[in-house]
Coordinates of N, CA and C in Angstrom, one line a residue:
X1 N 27.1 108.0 55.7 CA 28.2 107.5 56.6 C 28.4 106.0 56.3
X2 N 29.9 106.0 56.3 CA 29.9 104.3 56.0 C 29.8 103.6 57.2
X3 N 29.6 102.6 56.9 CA 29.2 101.6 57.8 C 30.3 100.6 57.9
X4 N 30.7 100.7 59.5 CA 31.4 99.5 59.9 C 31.8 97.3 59.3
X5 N 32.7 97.0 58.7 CA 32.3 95.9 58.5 C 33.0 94.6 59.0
X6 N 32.6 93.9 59.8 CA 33.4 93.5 60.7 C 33.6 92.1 60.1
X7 N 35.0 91.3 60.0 CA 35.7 90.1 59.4 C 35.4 88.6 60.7
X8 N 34.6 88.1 59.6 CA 34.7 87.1 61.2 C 35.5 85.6 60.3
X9 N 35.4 84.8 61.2 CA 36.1 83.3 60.9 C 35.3 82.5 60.0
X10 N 34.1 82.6 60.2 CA 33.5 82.2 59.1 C 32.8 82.6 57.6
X11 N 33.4 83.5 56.9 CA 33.3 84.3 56.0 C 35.0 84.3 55.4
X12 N 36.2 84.5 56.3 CA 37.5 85.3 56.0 C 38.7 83.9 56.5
X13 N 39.1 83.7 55.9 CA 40.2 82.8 55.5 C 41.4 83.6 55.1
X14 N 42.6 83.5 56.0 CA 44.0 84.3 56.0 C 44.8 83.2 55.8
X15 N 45.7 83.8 55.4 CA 46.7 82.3 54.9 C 48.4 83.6 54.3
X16 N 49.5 82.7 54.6 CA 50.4 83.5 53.6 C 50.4 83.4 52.2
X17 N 51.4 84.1 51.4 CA 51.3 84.1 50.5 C 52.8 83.9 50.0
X18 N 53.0 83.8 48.5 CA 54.5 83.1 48.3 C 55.3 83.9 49.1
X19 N 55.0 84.8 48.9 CA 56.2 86.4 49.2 C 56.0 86.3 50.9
X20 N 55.5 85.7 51.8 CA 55.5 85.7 52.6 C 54.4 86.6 53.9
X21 N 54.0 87.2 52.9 CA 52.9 88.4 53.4 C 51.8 87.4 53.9
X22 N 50.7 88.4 54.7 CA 49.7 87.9 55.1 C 48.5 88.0 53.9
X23 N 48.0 87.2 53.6 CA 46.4 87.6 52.5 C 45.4 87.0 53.1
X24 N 44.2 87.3 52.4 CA 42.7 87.0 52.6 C 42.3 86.6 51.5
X25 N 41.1 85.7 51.9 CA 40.1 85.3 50.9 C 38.9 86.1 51.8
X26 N 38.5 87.1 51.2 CA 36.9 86.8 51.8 C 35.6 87.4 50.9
X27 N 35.0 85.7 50.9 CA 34.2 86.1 49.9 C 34.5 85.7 48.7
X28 N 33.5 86.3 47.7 CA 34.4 86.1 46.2 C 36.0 86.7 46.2
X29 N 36.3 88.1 47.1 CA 37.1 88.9 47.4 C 38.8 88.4 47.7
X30 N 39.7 88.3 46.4 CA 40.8 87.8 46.9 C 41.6 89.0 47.5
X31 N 42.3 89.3 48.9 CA 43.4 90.6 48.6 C 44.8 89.6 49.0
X32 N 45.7 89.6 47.6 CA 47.3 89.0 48.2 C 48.2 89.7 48.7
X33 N 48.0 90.6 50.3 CA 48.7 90.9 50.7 C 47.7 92.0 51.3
X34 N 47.3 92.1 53.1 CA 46.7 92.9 53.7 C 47.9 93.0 55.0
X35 N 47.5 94.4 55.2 CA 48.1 94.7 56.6 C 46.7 94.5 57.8
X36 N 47.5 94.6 59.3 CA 46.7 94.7 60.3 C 47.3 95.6 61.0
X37 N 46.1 96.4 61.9 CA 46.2 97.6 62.5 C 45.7 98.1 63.6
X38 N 45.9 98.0 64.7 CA 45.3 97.5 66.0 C 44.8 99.1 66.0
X39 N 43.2 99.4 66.8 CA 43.2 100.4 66.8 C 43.1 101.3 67.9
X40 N 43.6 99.9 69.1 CA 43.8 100.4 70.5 C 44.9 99.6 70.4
X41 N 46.3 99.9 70.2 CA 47.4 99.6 70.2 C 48.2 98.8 72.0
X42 N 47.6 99.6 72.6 CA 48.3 99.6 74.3 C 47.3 99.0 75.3
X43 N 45.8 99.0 74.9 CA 44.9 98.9 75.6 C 43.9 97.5 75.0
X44 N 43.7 97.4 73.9 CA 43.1 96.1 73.5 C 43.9 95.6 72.1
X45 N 44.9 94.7 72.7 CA 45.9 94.5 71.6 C 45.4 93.3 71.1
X46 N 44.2 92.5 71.3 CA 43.7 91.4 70.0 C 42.5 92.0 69.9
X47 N 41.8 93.2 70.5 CA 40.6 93.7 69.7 C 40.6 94.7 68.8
X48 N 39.5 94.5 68.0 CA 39.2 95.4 67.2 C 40.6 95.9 66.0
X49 N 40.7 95.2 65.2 CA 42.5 95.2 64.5 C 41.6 95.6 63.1
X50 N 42.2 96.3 62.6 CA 41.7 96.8 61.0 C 42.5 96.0 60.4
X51 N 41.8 95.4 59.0 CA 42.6 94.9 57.8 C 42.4 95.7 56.9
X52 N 43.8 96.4 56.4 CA 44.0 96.8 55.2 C 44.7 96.2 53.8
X53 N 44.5 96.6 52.5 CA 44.3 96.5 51.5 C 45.8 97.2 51.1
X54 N 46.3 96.7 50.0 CA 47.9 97.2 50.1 C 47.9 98.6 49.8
X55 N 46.9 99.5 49.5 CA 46.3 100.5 49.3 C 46.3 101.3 49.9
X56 N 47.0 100.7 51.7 CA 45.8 101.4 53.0 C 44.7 101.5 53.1
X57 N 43.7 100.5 52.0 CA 42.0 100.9 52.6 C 41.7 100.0 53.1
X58 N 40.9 100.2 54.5 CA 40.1 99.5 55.2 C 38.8 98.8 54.5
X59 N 39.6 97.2 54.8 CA 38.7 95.8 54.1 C 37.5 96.0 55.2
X60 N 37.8 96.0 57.0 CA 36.8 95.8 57.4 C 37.8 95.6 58.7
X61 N 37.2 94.9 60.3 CA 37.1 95.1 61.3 C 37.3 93.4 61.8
X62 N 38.4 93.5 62.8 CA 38.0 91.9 63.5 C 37.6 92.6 64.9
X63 N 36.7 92.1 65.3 CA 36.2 92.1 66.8 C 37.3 91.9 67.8
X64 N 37.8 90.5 67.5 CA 38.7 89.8 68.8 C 39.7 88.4 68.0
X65 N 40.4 88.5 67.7 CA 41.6 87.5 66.8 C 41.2 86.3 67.9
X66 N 40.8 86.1 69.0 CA 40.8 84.6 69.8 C 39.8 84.1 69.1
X67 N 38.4 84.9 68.1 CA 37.3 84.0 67.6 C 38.1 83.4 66.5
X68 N 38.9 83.4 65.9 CA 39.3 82.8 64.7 C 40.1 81.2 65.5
X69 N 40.5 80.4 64.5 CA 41.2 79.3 64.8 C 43.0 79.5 64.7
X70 N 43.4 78.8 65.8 CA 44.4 79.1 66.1 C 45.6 79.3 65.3
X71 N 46.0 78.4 64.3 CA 46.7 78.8 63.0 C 46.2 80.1 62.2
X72 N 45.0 80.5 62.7 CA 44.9 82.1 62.3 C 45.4 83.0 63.0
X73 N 45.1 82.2 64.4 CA 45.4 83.8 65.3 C 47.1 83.7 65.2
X74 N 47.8 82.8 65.3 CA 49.3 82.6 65.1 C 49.5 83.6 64.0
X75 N 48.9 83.5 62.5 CA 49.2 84.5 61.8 C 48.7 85.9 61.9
X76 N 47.9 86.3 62.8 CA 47.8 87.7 63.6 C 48.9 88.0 64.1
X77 N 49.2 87.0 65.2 CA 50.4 87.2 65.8 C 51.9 87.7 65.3
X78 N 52.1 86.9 64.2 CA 53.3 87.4 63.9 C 53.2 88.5 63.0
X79 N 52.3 88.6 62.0 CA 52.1 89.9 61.4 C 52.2 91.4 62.5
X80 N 51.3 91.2 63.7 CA 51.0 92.4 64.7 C 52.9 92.2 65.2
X81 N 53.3 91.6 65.3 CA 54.9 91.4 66.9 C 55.6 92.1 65.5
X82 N 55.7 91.9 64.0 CA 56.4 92.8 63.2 C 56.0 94.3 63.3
X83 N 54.8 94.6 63.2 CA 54.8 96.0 63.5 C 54.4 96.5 64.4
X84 N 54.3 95.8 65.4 CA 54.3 96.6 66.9 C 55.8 96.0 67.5
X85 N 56.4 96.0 67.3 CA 58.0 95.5 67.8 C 58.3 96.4 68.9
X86 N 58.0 95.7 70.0 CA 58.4 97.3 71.1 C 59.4 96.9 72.0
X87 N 60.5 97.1 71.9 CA 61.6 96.4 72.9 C 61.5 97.4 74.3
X88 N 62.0 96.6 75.4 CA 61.9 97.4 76.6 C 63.1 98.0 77.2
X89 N 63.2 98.6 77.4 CA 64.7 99.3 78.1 C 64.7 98.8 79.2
X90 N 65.7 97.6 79.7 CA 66.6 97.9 80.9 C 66.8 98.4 81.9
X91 N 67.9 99.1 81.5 CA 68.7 99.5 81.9 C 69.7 100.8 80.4
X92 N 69.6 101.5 81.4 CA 70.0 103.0 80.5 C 71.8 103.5 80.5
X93 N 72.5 103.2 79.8 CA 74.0 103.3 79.7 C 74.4 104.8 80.1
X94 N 73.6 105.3 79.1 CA 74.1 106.9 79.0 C 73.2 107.5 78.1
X95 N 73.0 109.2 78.3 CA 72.1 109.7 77.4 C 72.9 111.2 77.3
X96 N 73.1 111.6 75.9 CA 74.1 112.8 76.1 C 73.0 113.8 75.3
X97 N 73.2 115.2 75.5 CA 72.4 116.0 74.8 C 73.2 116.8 74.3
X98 N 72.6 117.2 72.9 CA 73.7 118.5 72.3 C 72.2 118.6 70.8
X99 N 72.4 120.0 70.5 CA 71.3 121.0 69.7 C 70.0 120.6 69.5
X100 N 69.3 120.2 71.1 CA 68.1 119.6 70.6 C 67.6 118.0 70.7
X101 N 68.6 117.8 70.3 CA 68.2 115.6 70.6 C 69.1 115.3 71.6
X102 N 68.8 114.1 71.8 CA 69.3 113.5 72.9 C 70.2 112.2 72.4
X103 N 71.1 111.6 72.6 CA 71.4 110.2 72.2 C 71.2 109.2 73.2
X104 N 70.7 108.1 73.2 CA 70.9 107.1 74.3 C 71.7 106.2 73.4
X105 N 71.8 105.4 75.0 CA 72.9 103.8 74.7 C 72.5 103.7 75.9
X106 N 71.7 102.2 75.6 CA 70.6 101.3 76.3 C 71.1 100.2 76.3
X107 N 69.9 99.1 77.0 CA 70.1 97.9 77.2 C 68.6 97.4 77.2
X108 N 68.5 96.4 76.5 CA 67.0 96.2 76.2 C 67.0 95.0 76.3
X109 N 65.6 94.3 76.1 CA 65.6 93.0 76.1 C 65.6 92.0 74.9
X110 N 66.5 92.9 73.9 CA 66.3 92.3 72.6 C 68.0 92.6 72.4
X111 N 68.6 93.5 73.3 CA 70.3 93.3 73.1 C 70.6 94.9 73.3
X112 N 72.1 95.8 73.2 CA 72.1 96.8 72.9 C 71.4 97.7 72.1
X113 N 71.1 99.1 72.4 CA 70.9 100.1 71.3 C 71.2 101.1 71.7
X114 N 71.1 101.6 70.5 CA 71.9 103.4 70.0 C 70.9 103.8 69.9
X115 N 70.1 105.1 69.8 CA 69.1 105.9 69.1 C 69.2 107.3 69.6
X116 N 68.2 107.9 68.9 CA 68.5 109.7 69.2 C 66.7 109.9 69.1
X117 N 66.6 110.8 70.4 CA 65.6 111.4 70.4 C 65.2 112.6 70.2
X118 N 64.1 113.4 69.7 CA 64.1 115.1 69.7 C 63.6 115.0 71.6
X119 N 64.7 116.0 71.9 CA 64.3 116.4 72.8 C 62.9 117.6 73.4
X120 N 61.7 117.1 72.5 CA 60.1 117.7 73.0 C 59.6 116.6 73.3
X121 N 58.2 116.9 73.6 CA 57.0 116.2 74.3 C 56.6 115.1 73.6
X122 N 57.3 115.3 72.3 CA 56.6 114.0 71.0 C 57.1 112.8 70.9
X123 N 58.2 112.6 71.9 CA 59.5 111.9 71.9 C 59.0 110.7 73.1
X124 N 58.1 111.4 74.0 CA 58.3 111.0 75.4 C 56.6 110.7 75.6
X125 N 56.1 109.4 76.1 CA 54.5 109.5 75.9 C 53.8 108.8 77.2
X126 N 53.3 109.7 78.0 CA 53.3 108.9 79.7 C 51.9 107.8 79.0
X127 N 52.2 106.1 79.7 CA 51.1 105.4 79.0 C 50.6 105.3 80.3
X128 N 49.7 103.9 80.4 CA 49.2 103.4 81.7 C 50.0 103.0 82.7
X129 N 49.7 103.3 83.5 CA 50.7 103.3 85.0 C 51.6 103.9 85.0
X130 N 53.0 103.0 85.7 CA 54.6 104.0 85.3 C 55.2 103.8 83.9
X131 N 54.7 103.0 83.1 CA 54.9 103.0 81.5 C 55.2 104.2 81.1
X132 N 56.6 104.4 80.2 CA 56.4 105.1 79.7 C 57.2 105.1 78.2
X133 N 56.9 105.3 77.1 CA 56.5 105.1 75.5 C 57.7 106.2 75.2
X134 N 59.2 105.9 74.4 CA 59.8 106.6 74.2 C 59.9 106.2 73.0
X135 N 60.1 107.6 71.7 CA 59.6 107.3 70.2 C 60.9 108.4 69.9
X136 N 62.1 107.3 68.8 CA 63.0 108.2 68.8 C 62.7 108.5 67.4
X137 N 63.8 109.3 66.8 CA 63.7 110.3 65.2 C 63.2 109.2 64.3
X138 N 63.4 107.8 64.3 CA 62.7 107.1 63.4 C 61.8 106.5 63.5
X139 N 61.3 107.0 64.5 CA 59.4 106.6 64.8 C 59.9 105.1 65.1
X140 N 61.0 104.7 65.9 CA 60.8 103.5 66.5 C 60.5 103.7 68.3
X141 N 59.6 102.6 68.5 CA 59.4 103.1 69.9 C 60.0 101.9 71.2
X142 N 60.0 102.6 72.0 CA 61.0 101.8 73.2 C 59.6 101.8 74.2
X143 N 59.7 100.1 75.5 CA 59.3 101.0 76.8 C 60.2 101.7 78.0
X144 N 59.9 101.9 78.7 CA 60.7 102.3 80.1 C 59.3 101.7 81.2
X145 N 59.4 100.7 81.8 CA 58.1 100.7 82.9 C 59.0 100.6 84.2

């Protein structure tokens, strides 16, 4: 079994890189260009975040992004708000159905949107409390709370 390997602040140095990506030093170990990957997305959104390798392989494990220094956790920050980008719905314009999907025309907090959902269970995802996680055909996801 492998064993867990957790990235702390004093070993792992992140910084961008020309192209604008996030990288690491850690260690002798350069990677120019890792992703991060929260592994409780909804529930502990600065713990436990995977770094991966442009590869998709898991470098290793941050505990908590607040032990790092602030110009690091900033670059957590905007790395994680690009791929967790979750706009909130509003207010709901209209939703029409025809063979199966749905279309909305919304109002979010980031401006208008259009999208189409399959109308099943995979679309629609009850979270904590009255939250609820709507994921349309392009795997972009909305809230409704």
């Amino acid at each position: 079994m492998e064993q867990i390997r957790y990235i702390t602040a004093k070993e792992a140095k992140f910084y961008k890189n020309k192209g604008g990506f996030l990288g690491l030093a850690l260690g002798e170990a350069k990677y120019d260009r890792v992703t991060l990957l929260r592994a409780f997305p909804f529930s502990y959104v600065d713990s436990f975040v995977s770094v991966r390798d442009k590869e998709e392989k898991e470098i290793g494990i941050i505990r908590d992004i607040n032990d790092f220094p602030e110009e690091t956790i900033q670059l957590f920050k905007e790395e994680m708000d690009r791929r967790y980008f979750l706009p909130m719905i509003e207010k709901i314009h209209a939703i029409t159905e025809e063979f199966g999907y749905s279309y909305w025309h919304v109002a979010t907090n980031v401006g208008e949107k259009n999208f189409i959902c399959r109308r099943d269970s995979s679309s629609f995802v009850p979270m904590k409390g009255k939250m609820i996680l709507v994921v349309d055909v392009d795997g972009n996801r909305y809230e409704i709370s």
